JSON list of C-alpha atoms in Angstrom, two decimals:
[
{"chain": "A", "resi": 1, "resn": "LEU", "atom": "CA", "xyz": [30.61, -43.09, 28.79]},
{"chain": "A", "resi": 2, "resn": "ARG", "atom": "CA", "xyz": [33.52, -45.49, 28.18]},
{"chain": "A", "resi": 3, "resn": "VAL", "atom": "CA", "xyz": [33.20, -48.47, 25.82]},
{"chain": "A", "resi": 4, "resn": "ASN", "atom": "CA", "xyz": [35.75, -51.13, 24.86]},
{"chain": "A", "resi": 5, "resn": "PHE", "atom": "CA", "xyz": [35.55, -53.68, 22.06]},
{"chain": "A", "resi": 6, "resn": "ARG", "atom": "CA", "xyz": [37.40, -56.99, 22.27]},
{"chain": "A", "resi": 7, "resn": "MET", "atom": "CA", "xyz": [39.10, -57.47, 18.89]},
{"chain": "A", "resi": 8, "resn": "ASP", "atom": "CA", "xyz": [40.73, -60.83, 19.69]},
{"chain": "A", "resi": 9, "resn": "LYS", "atom": "CA", "xyz": [42.09, -62.74, 22.70]},
{"chain": "A", "resi": 10, "resn": "HIS", "atom": "CA", "xyz": [44.79, -60.19, 23.41]},
{"chain": "A", "resi": 11, "resn": "THR", "atom": "CA", "xyz": [43.53, -56.94, 21.88]},
{"chain": "A", "resi": 12, "resn": "ASN", "atom": "CA", "xyz": [40.95, -54.42, 23.12]},
{"chain": "A", "resi": 13, "resn": "PHE", "atom": "CA", "xyz": [39.92, -51.27, 21.28]},
{"chain": "A", "resi": 14, "resn": "GLU", "atom": "CA", "xyz": [38.82, -48.30, 23.38]},
{"chain": "A", "resi": 15, "resn": "ALA", "atom": "CA", "xyz": [36.04, -46.84, 21.25]},
{"chain": "A", "resi": 16, "resn": "LEU", "atom": "CA", "xyz": [34.80, -44.25, 23.77]},
{"chain": "A", "resi": 17, "resn": "LYS", "atom": "CA", "xyz": [37.20, -42.69, 26.25]},
{"chain": "A", "resi": 18, "resn": "GLY", "atom": "CA", "xyz": [34.88, -40.80, 28.59]},
{"chain": "A", "resi": 19, "resn": "VAL", "atom": "CA", "xyz": [32.51, -38.91, 26.29]},
{"chain": "A", "resi": 20, "resn": "SER", "atom": "CA", "xyz": [30.00, -36.75, 28.16]},
{"chain": "A", "resi": 21, "resn": "PHE", "atom": "CA", "xyz": [27.13, -34.57, 26.96]},
{"chain": "A", "resi": 22, "resn": "ASP", "atom": "CA", "xyz": [23.62, -33.46, 27.90]},
{"chain": "A", "resi": 23, "resn": "ILE", "atom": "CA", "xyz": [20.58, -33.40, 25.62]},
{"chain": "A", "resi": 24, "resn": "PRO", "atom": "CA", "xyz": [18.13, -30.76, 26.94]},
{"chain": "A", "resi": 25, "resn": "ARG", "atom": "CA", "xyz": [14.39, -31.29, 26.59]},
{"chain": "A", "resi": 26, "resn": "GLU", "atom": "CA", "xyz": [12.96, -30.11, 23.25]},
{"chain": "A", "resi": 27, "resn": "GLN", "atom": "CA", "xyz": [16.41, -29.16, 21.92]},
{"chain": "A", "resi": 28, "resn": "THR", "atom": "CA", "xyz": [18.75, -30.58, 19.28]},
{"chain": "A", "resi": 29, "resn": "VAL", "atom": "CA", "xyz": [22.31, -31.58, 20.14]},
{"chain": "A", "resi": 30, "resn": "ALA", "atom": "CA", "xyz": [24.72, -32.32, 17.29]},
{"chain": "A", "resi": 31, "resn": "LEU", "atom": "CA", "xyz": [27.35, -35.02, 17.81]},
{"chain": "A", "resi": 32, "resn": "VAL", "atom": "CA", "xyz": [29.92, -34.43, 15.07]},
{"chain": "A", "resi": 33, "resn": "GLY", "atom": "CA", "xyz": [33.10, -36.34, 14.31]},
{"chain": "A", "resi": 34, "resn": "GLU", "atom": "CA", "xyz": [34.97, -38.24, 11.63]},
{"chain": "A", "resi": 35, "resn": "SER", "atom": "CA", "xyz": [34.13, -41.84, 10.76]},
{"chain": "A", "resi": 36, "resn": "GLY", "atom": "CA", "xyz": [35.30, -44.24, 13.49]},
{"chain": "A", "resi": 37, "resn": "SER", "atom": "CA", "xyz": [35.31, -41.61, 16.23]},
{"chain": "A", "resi": 38, "resn": "GLY", "atom": "CA", "xyz": [32.61, -43.38, 18.25]},
{"chain": "A", "resi": 39, "resn": "LYS", "atom": "CA", "xyz": [29.46, -41.43, 17.36]},
{"chain": "A", "resi": 40, "resn": "SER", "atom": "CA", "xyz": [27.33, -44.45, 16.52]},
{"chain": "A", "resi": 41, "resn": "VAL", "atom": "CA", "xyz": [28.76, -46.37, 19.48]},
{"chain": "A", "resi": 42, "resn": "SER", "atom": "CA", "xyz": [27.42, -43.58, 21.71]},
{"chain": "A", "resi": 43, "resn": "SER", "atom": "CA", "xyz": [23.94, -43.86, 20.19]},
{"chain": "A", "resi": 44, "resn": "LEU", "atom": "CA", "xyz": [23.90, -47.68, 20.40]},
{"chain": "A", "resi": 45, "resn": "ALA", "atom": "CA", "xyz": [24.93, -47.46, 24.07]},
{"chain": "A", "resi": 46, "resn": "ILE", "atom": "CA", "xyz": [22.00, -45.11, 24.76]},
{"chain": "A", "resi": 47, "resn": "MET", "atom": "CA", "xyz": [19.63, -47.55, 23.01]},
{"chain": "A", "resi": 48, "resn": "GLY", "atom": "CA", "xyz": [21.10, -50.60, 24.76]},
{"chain": "A", "resi": 49, "resn": "LEU", "atom": "CA", "xyz": [22.03, -52.13, 21.40]},
{"chain": "A", "resi": 50, "resn": "LEU", "atom": "CA", "xyz": [25.79, -52.66, 21.76]},
{"chain": "A", "resi": 51, "resn": "PRO", "atom": "CA", "xyz": [26.82, -56.22, 20.81]},
{"chain": "A", "resi": 52, "resn": "LYS", "atom": "CA", "xyz": [27.11, -58.21, 24.03]},
{"chain": "A", "resi": 53, "resn": "GLU", "atom": "CA", "xyz": [29.60, -60.64, 22.46]},
{"chain": "A", "resi": 54, "resn": "ASN", "atom": "CA", "xyz": [32.48, -58.18, 22.31]},
{"chain": "A", "resi": 55, "resn": "ALA", "atom": "CA", "xyz": [31.43, -54.78, 23.74]},
{"chain": "A", "resi": 56, "resn": "THR", "atom": "CA", "xyz": [32.16, -53.84, 27.36]},
{"chain": "A", "resi": 57, "resn": "VAL", "atom": "CA", "xyz": [30.80, -50.70, 29.00]},
{"chain": "A", "resi": 58, "resn": "ASP", "atom": "CA", "xyz": [33.00, -49.45, 31.84]},
{"chain": "A", "resi": 59, "resn": "PRO", "atom": "CA", "xyz": [31.09, -49.91, 35.13]},
{"chain": "A", "resi": 60, "resn": "ARG", "atom": "CA", "xyz": [31.70, -46.23, 35.98]},
{"chain": "A", "resi": 61, "resn": "SER", "atom": "CA", "xyz": [29.70, -45.16, 32.92]},
{"chain": "A", "resi": 62, "resn": "GLN", "atom": "CA", "xyz": [26.20, -43.68, 33.17]},
{"chain": "A", "resi": 63, "resn": "VAL", "atom": "CA", "xyz": [23.44, -42.92, 30.68]},
{"chain": "A", "resi": 64, "resn": "LEU", "atom": "CA", "xyz": [20.86, -40.97, 32.67]},
{"chain": "A", "resi": 65, "resn": "TYR", "atom": "CA", "xyz": [17.35, -40.58, 31.28]},
{"chain": "A", "resi": 66, "resn": "GLY", "atom": "CA", "xyz": [14.36, -39.44, 33.32]},
{"chain": "A", "resi": 67, "resn": "GLY", "atom": "CA", "xyz": [16.23, -40.08, 36.57]},
{"chain": "A", "resi": 68, "resn": "ARG", "atom": "CA", "xyz": [17.18, -43.64, 35.62]},
{"chain": "A", "resi": 69, "resn": "ASP", "atom": "CA", "xyz": [20.50, -45.05, 34.48]},
{"chain": "A", "resi": 70, "resn": "LEU", "atom": "CA", "xyz": [19.75, -46.89, 31.23]},
{"chain": "A", "resi": 71, "resn": "LEU", "atom": "CA", "xyz": [22.90, -49.00, 31.60]},
{"chain": "A", "resi": 72, "resn": "ARG", "atom": "CA", "xyz": [21.42, -50.60, 34.73]},
{"chain": "A", "resi": 73, "resn": "LEU", "atom": "CA", "xyz": [17.99, -51.47, 33.30]},
{"chain": "A", "resi": 74, "resn": "SER", "atom": "CA", "xyz": [16.96, -55.03, 32.46]},
{"chain": "A", "resi": 75, "resn": "GLY", "atom": "CA", "xyz": [16.38, -56.16, 28.87]},
{"chain": "A", "resi": 76, "resn": "ASP", "atom": "CA", "xyz": [12.61, -55.97, 29.37]},
{"chain": "A", "resi": 77, "resn": "GLU", "atom": "CA", "xyz": [12.80, -52.46, 30.82]},
{"chain": "A", "resi": 78, "resn": "MET", "atom": "CA", "xyz": [14.90, -51.27, 27.87]},
{"chain": "A", "resi": 79, "resn": "ARG", "atom": "CA", "xyz": [12.49, -52.85, 25.38]},
{"chain": "A", "resi": 80, "resn": "GLN", "atom": "CA", "xyz": [9.64, -50.85, 26.93]},
{"chain": "A", "resi": 81, "resn": "LEU", "atom": "CA", "xyz": [11.60, -47.61, 26.52]},
{"chain": "A", "resi": 82, "resn": "ARG", "atom": "CA", "xyz": [13.05, -48.36, 23.09]},
{"chain": "A", "resi": 83, "resn": "GLY", "atom": "CA", "xyz": [10.74, -47.19, 20.34]},
{"chain": "A", "resi": 84, "resn": "LYS", "atom": "CA", "xyz": [8.21, -45.77, 22.77]},
{"chain": "A", "resi": 85, "resn": "GLU", "atom": "CA", "xyz": [10.23, -43.08, 24.58]},
{"chain": "A", "resi": 86, "resn": "ILE", "atom": "CA", "xyz": [13.57, -43.22, 22.76]},
{"chain": "A", "resi": 87, "resn": "SER", "atom": "CA", "xyz": [13.61, -43.85, 19.00]},
{"chain": "A", "resi": 88, "resn": "MET", "atom": "CA", "xyz": [16.34, -43.99, 16.41]},
{"chain": "A", "resi": 89, "resn": "ILE", "atom": "CA", "xyz": [16.62, -43.25, 12.69]},
{"chain": "A", "resi": 90, "resn": "PHE", "atom": "CA", "xyz": [19.41, -45.28, 11.16]},
{"chain": "A", "resi": 91, "resn": "GLN", "atom": "CA", "xyz": [21.86, -44.32, 8.43]},
{"chain": "A", "resi": 92, "resn": "ASP", "atom": "CA", "xyz": [20.72, -46.73, 5.72]},
{"chain": "A", "resi": 93, "resn": "PRO", "atom": "CA", "xyz": [16.96, -47.28, 5.50]},
{"chain": "A", "resi": 94, "resn": "MET", "atom": "CA", "xyz": [17.29, -50.26, 3.15]},
{"chain": "A", "resi": 95, "resn": "SER", "atom": "CA", "xyz": [19.23, -52.23, 5.76]},
{"chain": "A", "resi": 96, "resn": "SER", "atom": "CA", "xyz": [16.73, -51.29, 8.48]},
{"chain": "A", "resi": 97, "resn": "LEU", "atom": "CA", "xyz": [13.44, -51.84, 6.65]},
{"chain": "A", "resi": 98, "resn": "ASN", "atom": "CA", "xyz": [12.21, -55.41, 6.20]},
{"chain": "A", "resi": 99, "resn": "PRO", "atom": "CA", "xyz": [12.31, -56.09, 2.43]},
{"chain": "A", "resi": 100, "resn": "VAL", "atom": "CA", "xyz": [9.54, -58.75, 2.49]},
{"chain": "A", "resi": 101, "resn": "LEU", "atom": "CA", "xyz": [6.93, -56.68, 4.37]},
{"chain": "A", "resi": 102, "resn": "SER", "atom": "CA", "xyz": [5.03, -53.66, 3.07]},
{"chain": "A", "resi": 103, "resn": "ILE", "atom": "CA", "xyz": [5.81, -50.39, 4.82]},
{"chain": "A", "resi": 104, "resn": "GLY", "atom": "CA", "xyz": [2.25, -50.41, 6.19]},
{"chain": "A", "resi": 105, "resn": "ASN", "atom": "CA", "xyz": [2.75, -53.79, 7.86]},
{"chain": "A", "resi": 106, "resn": "GLN", "atom": "CA", "xyz": [5.98, -52.58, 9.45]},
{"chain": "A", "resi": 107, "resn": "LEU", "atom": "CA", "xyz": [4.39, -49.39, 10.77]},
{"chain": "A", "resi": 108, "resn": "ASN", "atom": "CA", "xyz": [1.26, -51.17, 11.96]},
{"chain": "A", "resi": 109, "resn": "GLU", "atom": "CA", "xyz": [3.31, -53.69, 13.93]},
{"chain": "A", "resi": 110, "resn": "ILE", "atom": "CA", "xyz": [5.01, -50.90, 15.92]},
{"chain": "A", "resi": 111, "resn": "LEU", "atom": "CA", "xyz": [1.69, -49.21, 16.72]},
{"chain": "A", "resi": 112, "resn": "MET", "atom": "CA", "xyz": [-0.07, -52.43, 17.72]},
{"chain": "A", "resi": 113, "resn": "LEU", "atom": "CA", "xyz": [2.87, -53.57, 19.86]},
{"chain": "A", "resi": 114, "resn": "HIS", "atom": "CA", "xyz": [3.71, -50.32, 21.67]},
{"chain": "A", "resi": 115, "resn": "MET", "atom": "CA", "xyz": [0.42, -48.39, 21.55]},
{"chain": "A", "resi": 116, "resn": "GLY", "atom": "CA", "xyz": [-2.06, -51.26, 21.81]},
{"chain": "A", "resi": 117, "resn": "LEU", "atom": "CA", "xyz": [-3.99, -50.14, 18.72]},
{"chain": "A", "resi": 118, "resn": "SER", "atom": "CA", "xyz": [-6.28, -52.44, 16.77]},
{"chain": "A", "resi": 119, "resn": "ALA", "atom": "CA", "xyz": [-5.32, -53.35, 13.19]},
{"chain": "A", "resi": 120, "resn": "ARG", "atom": "CA", "xyz": [-7.77, -50.79, 11.80]},
{"chain": "A", "resi": 121, "resn": "GLN", "atom": "CA", "xyz": [-6.63, -48.03, 14.17]},
{"chain": "A", "resi": 122, "resn": "ALA", "atom": "CA", "xyz": [-2.99, -48.81, 13.37]},
{"chain": "A", "resi": 123, "resn": "GLN", "atom": "CA", "xyz": [-3.67, -48.57, 9.63]},
{"chain": "A", "resi": 124, "resn": "GLU", "atom": "CA", "xyz": [-5.34, -45.17, 10.02]},
{"chain": "A", "resi": 125, "resn": "ARG", "atom": "CA", "xyz": [-2.53, -43.89, 12.24]},
{"chain": "A", "resi": 126, "resn": "SER", "atom": "CA", "xyz": [0.11, -45.22, 9.82]},
{"chain": "A", "resi": 127, "resn": "ILE", "atom": "CA", "xyz": [-1.42, -43.30, 6.92]},
{"chain": "A", "resi": 128, "resn": "ALA", "atom": "CA", "xyz": [-1.50, -40.14, 9.07]},
{"chain": "A", "resi": 129, "resn": "LEU", "atom": "CA", "xyz": [2.17, -40.62, 10.01]},
{"chain": "A", "resi": 130, "resn": "LEU", "atom": "CA", "xyz": [3.22, -41.10, 6.39]},
{"chain": "A", "resi": 131, "resn": "GLU", "atom": "CA", "xyz": [1.32, -37.94, 5.48]},
{"chain": "A", "resi": 132, "resn": "GLU", "atom": "CA", "xyz": [3.01, -36.06, 8.35]},
{"chain": "A", "resi": 133, "resn": "VAL", "atom": "CA", "xyz": [6.49, -36.96, 7.08]},
{"chain": "A", "resi": 134, "resn": "GLY", "atom": "CA", "xyz": [5.59, -35.84, 3.57]},
{"chain": "A", "resi": 135, "resn": "LEU", "atom": "CA", "xyz": [5.32, -39.15, 1.74]},
{"chain": "A", "resi": 136, "resn": "PRO", "atom": "CA", "xyz": [3.21, -38.50, -1.41]},
{"chain": "A", "resi": 137, "resn": "GLU", "atom": "CA", "xyz": [-0.10, -40.38, -1.70]},
{"chain": "A", "resi": 138, "resn": "PRO", "atom": "CA", "xyz": [0.29, -42.17, 1.66]},
{"chain": "A", "resi": 139, "resn": "SER", "atom": "CA", "xyz": [-2.96, -44.18, 1.43]},
{"chain": "A", "resi": 140, "resn": "ARG", "atom": "CA", "xyz": [-1.67, -45.75, -1.79]},
{"chain": "A", "resi": 141, "resn": "ARG", "atom": "CA", "xyz": [2.00, -46.05, -0.92]},
{"chain": "A", "resi": 142, "resn": "ILE", "atom": "CA", "xyz": [1.31, -47.70, 2.44]},
{"chain": "A", "resi": 143, "resn": "ASN", "atom": "CA", "xyz": [0.98, -51.03, 0.58]},
{"chain": "A", "resi": 144, "resn": "ARG", "atom": "CA", "xyz": [4.31, -50.60, -1.22]},
{"chain": "A", "resi": 145, "resn": "TYR", "atom": "CA", "xyz": [7.46, -52.55, -0.38]},
{"chain": "A", "resi": 146, "resn": "PRO", "atom": "CA", "xyz": [10.68, -50.68, 0.52]},
{"chain": "A", "resi": 147, "resn": "PHE", "atom": "CA", "xyz": [12.36, -51.42, -2.84]},
{"chain": "A", "resi": 148, "resn": "GLU", "atom": "CA", "xyz": [9.47, -49.66, -4.61]},
{"chain": "A", "resi": 149, "resn": "LEU", "atom": "CA", "xyz": [10.37, -46.33, -2.95]},
{"chain": "A", "resi": 150, "resn": "SER", "atom": "CA", "xyz": [13.21, -43.90, -3.61]},
{"chain": "A", "resi": 151, "resn": "GLY", "atom": "CA", "xyz": [15.99, -43.39, -1.05]},
{"chain": "A", "resi": 152, "resn": "GLY", "atom": "CA", "xyz": [14.42, -40.18, 0.23]},
{"chain": "A", "resi": 153, "resn": "GLN", "atom": "CA", "xyz": [11.00, -41.83, 0.52]},
{"chain": "A", "resi": 154, "resn": "GLN", "atom": "CA", "xyz": [12.51, -44.79, 2.39]},
{"chain": "A", "resi": 155, "resn": "GLN", "atom": "CA", "xyz": [14.09, -42.39, 4.87]},
{"chain": "A", "resi": 156, "resn": "ARG", "atom": "CA", "xyz": [10.73, -40.65, 5.36]},
{"chain": "A", "resi": 157, "resn": "VAL", "atom": "CA", "xyz": [9.23, -44.06, 6.18]},
{"chain": "A", "resi": 158, "resn": "MET", "atom": "CA", "xyz": [12.01, -44.65, 8.71]},
{"chain": "A", "resi": 159, "resn": "ILE", "atom": "CA", "xyz": [11.24, -41.27, 10.31]},
{"chain": "A", "resi": 160, "resn": "ALA", "atom": "CA", "xyz": [7.53, -42.17, 10.45]},
{"chain": "A", "resi": 161, "resn": "MET", "atom": "CA", "xyz": [8.44, -45.44, 12.20]},
{"chain": "A", "resi": 162, "resn": "ALA", "atom": "CA", "xyz": [10.66, -43.60, 14.67]},
{"chain": "A", "resi": 163, "resn": "MET", "atom": "CA", "xyz": [7.89, -41.05, 15.33]},
{"chain": "A", "resi": 164, "resn": "ALA", "atom": "CA", "xyz": [5.09, -43.63, 15.62]},
{"chain": "A", "resi": 165, "resn": "CYS", "atom": "CA", "xyz": [4.95, -43.62, 19.43]},
{"chain": "A", "resi": 166, "resn": "GLU", "atom": "CA", "xyz": [5.78, -39.90, 19.79]},
{"chain": "A", "resi": 167, "resn": "PRO", "atom": "CA", "xyz": [9.13, -40.41, 21.57]},
{"chain": "A", "resi": 168, "resn": "LYS", "atom": "CA", "xyz": [10.65, -37.90, 23.95]},
{"chain": "A", "resi": 169, "resn": "LEU", "atom": "CA", "xyz": [14.12, -38.44, 22.48]},
{"chain": "A", "resi": 170, "resn": "LEU", "atom": "CA", "xyz": [14.91, -39.06, 18.81]},
{"chain": "A", "resi": 171, "resn": "ILE", "atom": "CA", "xyz": [18.40, -40.20, 17.81]},
{"chain": "A", "resi": 172, "resn": "ALA", "atom": "CA", "xyz": [19.22, -39.49, 14.16]},
{"chain": "A", "resi": 173, "resn": "ASP", "atom": "CA", "xyz": [22.35, -41.45, 13.23]},
{"chain": "A", "resi": 174, "resn": "GLU", "atom": "CA", "xyz": [23.62, -39.84, 10.01]},
{"chain": "A", "resi": 175, "resn": "PRO", "atom": "CA", "xyz": [20.19, -40.21, 8.38]},
{"chain": "A", "resi": 176, "resn": "THR", "atom": "CA", "xyz": [21.10, -38.14, 5.29]},
{"chain": "A", "resi": 177, "resn": "THR", "atom": "CA", "xyz": [24.40, -39.81, 4.33]},
{"chain": "A", "resi": 178, "resn": "ALA", "atom": "CA", "xyz": [23.03, -41.82, 1.39]},
{"chain": "A", "resi": 179, "resn": "LEU", "atom": "CA", "xyz": [20.88, -38.99, 0.01]},
{"chain": "A", "resi": 180, "resn": "ASP", "atom": "CA", "xyz": [21.61, -36.21, -2.46]},
{"chain": "A", "resi": 181, "resn": "VAL", "atom": "CA", "xyz": [22.04, -32.65, -1.18]},
{"chain": "A", "resi": 182, "resn": "THR", "atom": "CA", "xyz": [18.51, -31.44, -1.97]},
{"chain": "A", "resi": 183, "resn": "ILE", "atom": "CA", "xyz": [16.89, -34.40, -0.18]},
{"chain": "A", "resi": 184, "resn": "GLN", "atom": "CA", "xyz": [19.35, -34.04, 2.72]},
{"chain": "A", "resi": 185, "resn": "LYS", "atom": "CA", "xyz": [18.08, -30.50, 3.31]},
{"chain": "A", "resi": 186, "resn": "GLN", "atom": "CA", "xyz": [14.45, -31.68, 3.20]},
{"chain": "A", "resi": 187, "resn": "ILE", "atom": "CA", "xyz": [15.11, -34.44, 5.77]},
{"chain": "A", "resi": 188, "resn": "ILE", "atom": "CA", "xyz": [16.98, -32.07, 8.13]},
{"chain": "A", "resi": 189, "resn": "GLU", "atom": "CA", "xyz": [14.11, -29.55, 7.95]},
{"chain": "A", "resi": 190, "resn": "LEU", "atom": "CA", "xyz": [11.52, -32.32, 8.41]},
{"chain": "A", "resi": 191, "resn": "VAL", "atom": "CA", "xyz": [13.16, -33.67, 11.58]},
{"chain": "A", "resi": 192, "resn": "ASP", "atom": "CA", "xyz": [13.44, -30.17, 13.04]},
{"chain": "A", "resi": 193, "resn": "ALA", "atom": "CA", "xyz": [9.79, -29.41, 12.22]},
{"chain": "A", "resi": 194, "resn": "LEU", "atom": "CA", "xyz": [8.73, -32.65, 13.93]},
{"chain": "A", "resi": 195, "resn": "ARG", "atom": "CA", "xyz": [10.91, -31.79, 16.94]},
{"chain": "A", "resi": 196, "resn": "ARG", "atom": "CA", "xyz": [9.14, -28.45, 17.35]},
{"chain": "A", "resi": 197, "resn": "LYS", "atom": "CA", "xyz": [5.67, -29.88, 16.74]},
{"chain": "A", "resi": 198, "resn": "HIS", "atom": "CA", "xyz": [6.02, -32.79, 19.18]},
{"chain": "A", "resi": 199, "resn": "GLY", "atom": "CA", "xyz": [8.33, -31.19, 21.76]},
{"chain": "A", "resi": 200, "resn": "MET", "atom": "CA", "xyz": [11.06, -33.81, 21.33]},
{"chain": "A", "resi": 201, "resn": "ALA", "atom": "CA", "xyz": [14.74, -33.74, 22.08]},
{"chain": "A", "resi": 202, "resn": "VAL", "atom": "CA", "xyz": [16.99, -34.76, 19.17]},
{"chain": "A", "resi": 203, "resn": "LEU", "atom": "CA", "xyz": [20.51, -36.16, 19.11]},
{"chain": "A", "resi": 204, "resn": "TRP", "atom": "CA", "xyz": [21.74, -35.53, 15.54]},
{"chain": "A", "resi": 205, "resn": "ILE", "atom": "CA", "xyz": [24.84, -37.51, 14.58]},
{"chain": "A", "resi": 206, "resn": "SER", "atom": "CA", "xyz": [26.94, -36.43, 11.60]},
{"chain": "A", "resi": 207, "resn": "HIS", "atom": "CA", "xyz": [30.47, -36.56, 10.18]},
{"chain": "A", "resi": 208, "resn": "ASP", "atom": "CA", "xyz": [29.73, -33.32, 8.27]}
]
């Protein structure tokens, strides 16, 4: 994988210079490097979320998943995969969660869109997901807004959203950076427990 960013008319920045790795089924691969080394660029390339305005993927690059090259899929094909088969937990839950919608509405939307569930089925499944990720009193907290939850609880909601469609690959992009050490350990153990339970592969990105 090689990715360039156009900085201005005359300047390009080579963010990825031929990175290559495999993520085996049901295993965790750690992608570790200092800030600015291209870890998140790798994950965004896998998800098809690189900014089209200034990012260029070298035509020789490949991202192979299930026998298909994700870099050659159409926007519609990637949207079908994204969230359903490949999910991502982002670094800062407050910038990823919608502040004007309850966490239940945000979870329900994913389940109704990708899984075809009715509103009632989605609500029941959302509560079960929040319970699975260890959010206390999920049937009560499902109506809360993101700002009403602690940082650790927000990250648990993000994990529930990423797990909603039982993906085959979960990308965790520094999901513990903004949390204190005790909560970091809980989130790491939670993701690994979910990996084992659901038979997922995990790409864990960290600078630590």
